[in-house]
Coordinates of C-alpha atoms in Angstrom, one line a residue:
X1 CA -48.5 -14.2 -133.1
X2 CA -51.4 -16.2 -134.2
X3 CA -52.2 -19.6 -132.8
X4 CA -53.9 -22.8 -134.0
X5 CA -56.9 -24.6 -132.4
X6 CA -54.3 -27.2 -131.1
X7 CA -52.4 -24.3 -129.5
X8 CA -55.6 -23.4 -127.6
X9 CA -54.9 -26.3 -125.4
X10 CA -52.1 -24.4 -123.8
X11 CA -54.7 -22.0 -122.6
X12 CA -55.8 -24.7 -120.2
X13 CA -52.6 -23.8 -118.4
X14 CA -54.6 -20.9 -117.4
X15 CA -55.8 -22.9 -114.4
X16 CA -52.7 -21.2 -113.3
X17 CA -52.7 -18.4 -115.8
X18 CA -54.6 -15.4 -114.3
X19 CA -56.1 -17.7 -111.7
X20 CA -54.0 -16.5 -109.0
X21 CA -52.6 -19.3 -107.3
X22 CA -53.2 -21.9 -104.6
X23 CA -54.7 -21.7 -101.2
X24 CA -51.2 -22.0 -99.7
X25 CA -50.3 -18.7 -101.4
X26 CA -53.2 -17.1 -99.9
X27 CA -52.4 -18.3 -96.6
X28 CA -49.0 -16.8 -96.8
X29 CA -50.8 -13.5 -97.7
X30 CA -52.9 -13.7 -94.5
X31 CA -49.9 -13.8 -92.2
X32 CA -48.9 -10.1 -92.4
X33 CA -50.6 -7.4 -90.4
X34 CA -52.1 -4.2 -91.8
X35 CA -52.4 -0.5 -91.0
X36 CA -55.5 1.4 -91.0
X37 CA -56.3 4.2 -93.5
X38 CA -59.3 6.4 -93.8
X39 CA -62.0 4.9 -96.0
X40 CA -62.5 7.0 -99.2
X41 CA -63.2 6.8 -102.8
X42 CA -60.5 9.2 -103.6
X43 CA -57.0 8.1 -104.5
X44 CA -54.9 6.9 -101.4
X45 CA -51.8 8.7 -102.7
X46 CA -52.0 11.8 -104.9
X47 CA -48.4 12.9 -105.2
X48 CA -45.4 11.4 -106.9
X49 CA -42.9 9.5 -104.8
X50 CA -40.4 12.3 -105.0
X51 CA -42.9 14.5 -103.4
X52 CA -43.3 16.8 -106.5
X53 CA -47.0 17.8 -106.9
X54 CA -49.1 16.0 -109.1
X55 CA -52.7 16.9 -109.9
X56 CA -55.2 14.1 -109.5
X57 CA -57.0 12.8 -112.6
X58 CA -60.3 13.8 -111.0
X59 CA -59.2 17.5 -110.9
X60 CA -57.4 17.6 -114.4
X61 CA -59.4 19.1 -117.1
X62 CA -59.6 16.9 -120.1
X63 CA -59.9 18.0 -123.6
X64 CA -62.6 16.5 -125.9
X65 CA -61.4 13.3 -127.5
X66 CA -60.6 14.0 -131.2
X67 CA -60.8 11.4 -133.9
X68 CA -57.9 9.0 -133.4
X69 CA -56.3 7.0 -136.2
X70 CA -55.1 3.7 -135.2
X71 CA -54.0 2.7 -138.6
X72 CA -56.7 0.1 -138.7
X73 CA -60.1 0.9 -140.5
X74 CA -62.0 -1.7 -138.4
X75 CA -60.9 0.0 -135.2
X76 CA -61.3 3.6 -136.4
X77 CA -65.0 2.8 -137.1
X78 CA -65.7 2.2 -133.6
X79 CA -67.8 4.8 -132.0
X80 CA -67.6 4.5 -128.2
X81 CA -65.6 7.4 -126.9
X82 CA -65.9 8.2 -123.2
X83 CA -64.3 11.5 -122.2
X84 CA -62.7 12.6 -118.9
X85 CA -61.2 10.5 -116.1
X86 CA -63.1 7.3 -115.0
X87 CA -61.9 7.2 -111.4
X88 CA -63.0 8.1 -108.8
X89 CA -66.4 9.3 -110.2
X90 CA -67.2 5.8 -111.4
X91 CA -66.5 2.2 -110.1
X92 CA -65.2 -0.1 -112.7
X93 CA -66.8 -3.5 -113.0
X94 CA -65.0 -6.1 -115.1
X95 CA -65.5 -9.6 -116.3
X96 CA -62.1 -11.3 -116.9
X97 CA -60.8 -14.1 -119.2
X98 CA -60.4 -15.1 -122.8
X99 CA -63.0 -16.1 -125.3
X100 CA -61.0 -19.1 -126.3
X101 CA -61.1 -20.7 -122.9
X102 CA -63.8 -21.7 -120.5
X103 CA -61.2 -22.1 -117.7
X104 CA -59.6 -18.7 -117.8
X105 CA -62.7 -16.8 -116.5
X106 CA -66.2 -15.7 -117.0
X107 CA -65.4 -13.8 -120.1
X108 CA -64.9 -17.0 -122.0
X109 CA -67.1 -19.4 -120.1
X110 CA -70.4 -18.4 -121.9
X111 CA -71.2 -17.3 -125.4
X112 CA -71.2 -13.4 -125.9
X113 CA -74.8 -12.7 -125.2
X114 CA -75.1 -14.8 -122.0
X115 CA -71.8 -13.4 -120.8
X116 CA -73.1 -9.8 -121.3
X117 CA -76.5 -10.7 -119.7
X118 CA -74.7 -11.9 -116.6
X119 CA -72.4 -8.9 -116.4
X120 CA -75.4 -6.6 -116.6
X121 CA -77.1 -8.6 -113.8
X122 CA -74.0 -8.5 -111.6
X123 CA -73.7 -4.8 -112.0
X124 CA -77.3 -4.3 -110.9
X125 CA -76.3 -6.2 -107.6
X126 CA -73.2 -3.8 -107.1
X127 CA -75.2 -0.7 -108.0
X128 CA -77.7 -1.6 -105.4
X129 CA -75.0 -2.1 -102.8
X130 CA -73.6 1.4 -103.6
X131 CA -76.2 3.6 -105.4
X132 CA -74.1 6.7 -105.2
X133 CA -71.3 5.6 -107.3
X134 CA -72.0 4.9 -111.1
X135 CA -70.6 1.7 -112.5
X136 CA -68.5 1.6 -115.6
X137 CA -68.8 -2.0 -117.3
X138 CA -65.6 -3.4 -118.5
X139 CA -64.2 -6.5 -120.3
X140 CA -60.8 -7.6 -119.2
X141 CA -59.1 -9.8 -121.8
X142 CA -55.9 -11.9 -121.2
X143 CA -54.4 -10.6 -124.5
X144 CA -50.9 -12.0 -123.8
X145 CA -51.2 -15.3 -121.9
X146 CA -48.3 -16.9 -120.0
X147 CA -47.5 -20.5 -121.3
X148 CA -45.9 -23.6 -120.0
X149 CA -43.7 -23.9 -123.1
X150 CA -41.1 -21.5 -124.4
X151 CA -42.4 -21.0 -128.0
X152 CA -40.2 -20.2 -130.9
X153 CA -38.7 -17.1 -129.3
X154 CA -38.4 -18.6 -125.8
X155 CA -40.9 -16.0 -124.4
X156 CA -43.2 -18.5 -122.6
X157 CA -46.0 -16.4 -123.7
X158 CA -48.8 -16.5 -126.4
X159 CA -50.0 -13.1 -127.9
X160 CA -53.7 -13.3 -128.9
X161 CA -54.3 -12.7 -132.6
X162 CA -55.5 -9.4 -134.0
X163 CA -58.8 -11.1 -134.7
X164 CA -59.3 -12.1 -131.0
X165 CA -58.4 -8.7 -129.7
X166 CA -60.5 -6.9 -132.2
X167 CA -63.5 -9.3 -131.3
X168 CA -63.5 -8.3 -127.6
X169 CA -62.9 -4.7 -128.3
X170 CA -66.1 -4.7 -130.6
X171 CA -68.0 -6.4 -127.8
X172 CA -67.0 -3.5 -125.5
X173 CA -67.8 -0.9 -128.2
X174 CA -71.4 -2.4 -128.6
X175 CA -72.0 -2.7 -124.9
X176 CA -70.5 0.7 -123.9
X177 CA -68.0 -1.2 -121.8
X178 CA -64.3 -0.3 -121.6
X179 CA -61.8 -3.0 -122.4
X180 CA -58.7 -4.0 -120.6
X181 CA -55.8 -5.8 -122.4
X182 CA -53.8 -7.8 -119.8
X183 CA -50.2 -8.9 -120.3
X184 CA -48.7 -12.0 -118.7
X185 CA -45.2 -11.5 -120.1
X186 CA -43.6 -14.8 -119.1
X187 CA -39.9 -14.3 -120.1
X188 CA -40.6 -11.8 -122.8
X189 CA -39.6 -8.1 -122.2
X190 CA -42.6 -5.9 -121.1
X191 CA -41.8 -3.1 -123.6
X192 CA -42.5 -5.2 -126.8
X193 CA -45.6 -6.7 -125.4
X194 CA -47.0 -3.3 -124.6
X195 CA -46.0 -2.1 -128.1
X196 CA -48.0 -4.9 -129.6
X197 CA -51.1 -3.4 -127.9
X198 CA -50.4 0.1 -128.9
X199 CA -52.7 0.6 -131.8
X200 CA -55.6 -0.8 -129.6
X201 CA -54.6 1.5 -126.8
X202 CA -55.2 4.6 -129.0
X203 CA -58.9 3.9 -128.6
X204 CA -60.3 6.1 -125.8
X205 CA -62.1 3.0 -124.2
X206 CA -59.1 0.5 -124.2
X207 CA -56.9 0.3 -121.0
X208 CA -54.1 -1.9 -119.9
X209 CA -53.4 -4.6 -117.2
X210 CA -50.2 -6.0 -116.2
X211 CA -49.7 -9.3 -114.1
X212 CA -46.6 -9.6 -111.9
X213 CA -47.5 -13.3 -111.2
X214 CA -46.3 -14.4 -114.6
X215 CA -43.4 -11.8 -114.9
X216 CA -40.7 -14.4 -114.5
X217 CA -37.7 -12.4 -113.6
X218 CA -35.9 -15.4 -112.0
X219 CA -36.1 -17.3 -115.2
X220 CA -38.5 -20.0 -113.7
X221 CA -41.3 -21.5 -115.9
X222 CA -44.6 -19.7 -115.6
X223 CA -46.8 -21.4 -113.0
X224 CA -44.0 -22.9 -111.0
X225 CA -43.0 -19.7 -109.0
X226 CA -44.9 -16.4 -108.5
X227 CA -43.4 -13.7 -110.5
X228 CA -42.7 -10.1 -109.7
X229 CA -42.5 -6.4 -111.0
X230 CA -40.4 -3.8 -109.7
X231 CA -41.7 -0.2 -109.3
X232 CA -39.5 0.6 -112.4
X233 CA -41.6 -1.8 -114.5
X234 CA -44.8 -0.2 -113.3
X235 CA -43.4 3.3 -114.1
X236 CA -42.4 2.0 -117.7
X237 CA -46.1 0.9 -118.1
X238 CA -47.3 4.4 -116.8
X239 CA -44.9 6.3 -119.1
X240 CA -45.9 4.3 -122.1
X241 CA -49.7 4.9 -121.5
X242 CA -49.1 8.6 -120.6
X243 CA -47.3 9.0 -124.0
X244 CA -50.2 7.5 -126.0
X245 CA -52.7 9.8 -124.0
X246 CA -50.7 12.9 -124.9
X247 CA -50.1 12.0 -128.5
X248 CA -53.7 11.1 -129.2
X249 CA -55.4 13.8 -126.9
X250 CA -57.1 11.0 -124.9
X251 CA -58.7 10.9 -121.4
X252 CA -56.5 9.3 -118.8
X253 CA -55.7 5.6 -119.3
X254 CA -56.4 3.1 -116.4
X255 CA -53.5 0.7 -115.5
X256 CA -54.4 -2.3 -113.4
X257 CA -51.7 -4.1 -111.5
X258 CA -52.4 -7.5 -110.0
X259 CA -51.1 -8.4 -106.7
X260 CA -51.6 -11.0 -103.9
X261 CA -48.3 -11.4 -102.2
X262 CA -45.7 -9.2 -100.7
X263 CA -43.0 -10.1 -103.3
X264 CA -45.1 -9.4 -106.4
X265 CA -44.5 -5.7 -106.3
X266 CA -41.1 -4.4 -105.3
X267 CA -40.3 -0.8 -104.1
X268 CA -43.8 0.3 -104.3
X269 CA -43.0 3.7 -103.0
X270 CA -40.9 4.4 -106.0
X271 CA -44.0 4.1 -108.2
X272 CA -44.6 7.6 -109.8
X273 CA -48.1 9.0 -110.4
X274 CA -48.9 10.7 -113.7
X275 CA -52.1 12.8 -114.4
X276 CA -52.5 10.9 -117.7
X277 CA -52.8 7.5 -115.9
X278 CA -54.8 6.1 -113.1
X279 CA -53.1 3.2 -111.3
X280 CA -55.2 0.5 -109.7
X281 CA -53.6 -2.1 -107.4
X282 CA -55.8 -5.1 -107.6
X283 CA -56.1 -7.7 -104.9
X284 CA -55.9 -10.8 -107.1
X285 CA -56.0 -13.8 -104.7
X286 CA -58.6 -16.4 -104.2
X287 CA -59.9 -18.2 -101.1
X288 CA -62.2 -17.8 -98.2
X289 CA -63.4 -14.2 -97.3
X290 CA -61.0 -14.0 -94.2
X291 CA -57.9 -14.6 -96.4
X292 CA -59.1 -12.2 -99.0
X293 CA -59.6 -9.5 -96.6
X294 CA -56.1 -10.2 -94.9
X295 CA -54.5 -10.0 -98.5
X296 CA -56.2 -6.7 -99.2
X297 CA -55.0 -5.2 -95.9
X298 CA -51.4 -6.5 -96.1
X299 CA -50.7 -5.8 -99.8
X300 CA -53.0 -3.2 -100.9
X301 CA -54.0 -1.1 -98.0
X302 CA -50.7 -1.3 -96.3
X303 CA -48.8 -0.4 -99.5
X304 CA -51.0 2.2 -101.2
X305 CA -50.3 3.5 -104.7
X306 CA -53.5 5.4 -106.0
X307 CA -56.7 3.4 -106.5
X308 CA -57.6 -0.1 -105.2
X309 CA -59.1 -3.0 -106.8
X310 CA -60.6 -6.5 -105.7
X311 CA -61.0 -9.6 -107.6
X312 CA -63.7 -12.4 -107.1
X313 CA -63.8 -15.9 -108.3
X314 CA -67.0 -17.6 -109.4
X315 CA -65.3 -21.0 -108.8
X316 CA -62.1 -20.8 -107.0
X317 CA -63.5 -18.8 -104.0
X318 CA -65.5 -22.0 -103.4
X319 CA -62.6 -24.5 -103.7
X320 CA -62.0 -24.8 -99.9
X321 CA -64.8 -26.5 -98.1
X322 CA -67.2 -24.2 -96.4
X323 CA -65.8 -21.2 -98.3
X324 CA -67.9 -18.8 -100.4
X325 CA -67.8 -15.7 -102.7
X326 CA -67.9 -12.4 -100.9
X327 CA -70.9 -10.2 -101.3
X328 CA -70.8 -6.7 -102.7
X329 CA -71.6 -5.2 -99.2
X330 CA -68.6 -7.1 -97.7
X331 CA -66.2 -5.9 -100.4
X332 CA -67.4 -2.3 -100.2
X333 CA -66.9 -2.4 -96.5
X334 CA -63.1 -2.7 -97.0
X335 CA -61.0 0.3 -96.2
X336 CA -60.4 1.9 -98.7
X337 CA -63.3 1.0 -100.8
X338 CA -62.1 -0.8 -104.0
X339 CA -62.9 1.3 -107.2
X340 CA -62.2 -1.6 -109.5
X341 CA -64.0 -4.8 -109.2
X342 CA -63.1 -7.9 -111.3
X343 CA -64.8 -11.3 -111.6
X344 CA -63.2 -14.3 -113.1

């Protein structure tokens, strides 16, 4: 679905789109206690929920990536082809947003050259905080954006054009950065939204994100309620990515699942691991450090899946008077240490 410049004004709705909510939502997150797990850079769970053995991707031998045909000559000409599993040998560091909107995040706030310069500088800060873990740069594009209006098909979402997605993928290829395509499905079924991304996901450096906040299973309009995914939805995404990996002889894909409340992910124990997919549960809320830490403990540490992530906001983390953005050292002191870091 292509969109006009006039339609881009809808992306301003992304003050709520991918922006993870209000302070009151974060305060709700801080009320739940947490259990203690041993700090580790390894997966927090390495077997499937039905107790059948599943090798971790760090142990699984990966065949060399062969030439992949996406059906698109522009994509097939890209040269960046990392091999092997990214996690836990590397920490992923991502800039999030959309190049059509300065309000959606750092990815679109600045022109390409300045954005990438800032990405590289921020990575240096994180590498200094943990010199032992190499950092894999990433660009995290909101490729399907939740909308406040239903659109022609009633989906309450807008798919970015092929031109926009290719542009960000080319940026990643040139900068040796992996690229995430993020889905905010609104009322649209998840399956077709993932299918729209399939040709891009055949590239070895392109991965997937899904955002429960804008999965409106209740039928509410995006932005009026916090949405949710069930374990079955996450498993659907895992199976989709696993098929692409197997059919194209690719390294494991990374699946980022955003979360900042109890209800956003239901039945997490039923999420099944797959050696072809590395699942990251990403703490996506904004607010002062104490609330962000409480959310991480309550919804990421307490309900582990595989790997963990943490999101920081250049603007929203300062919205409450006296608040501030957490430092790399503070984030890396969390238990377990996040292996995916995202800045919006």
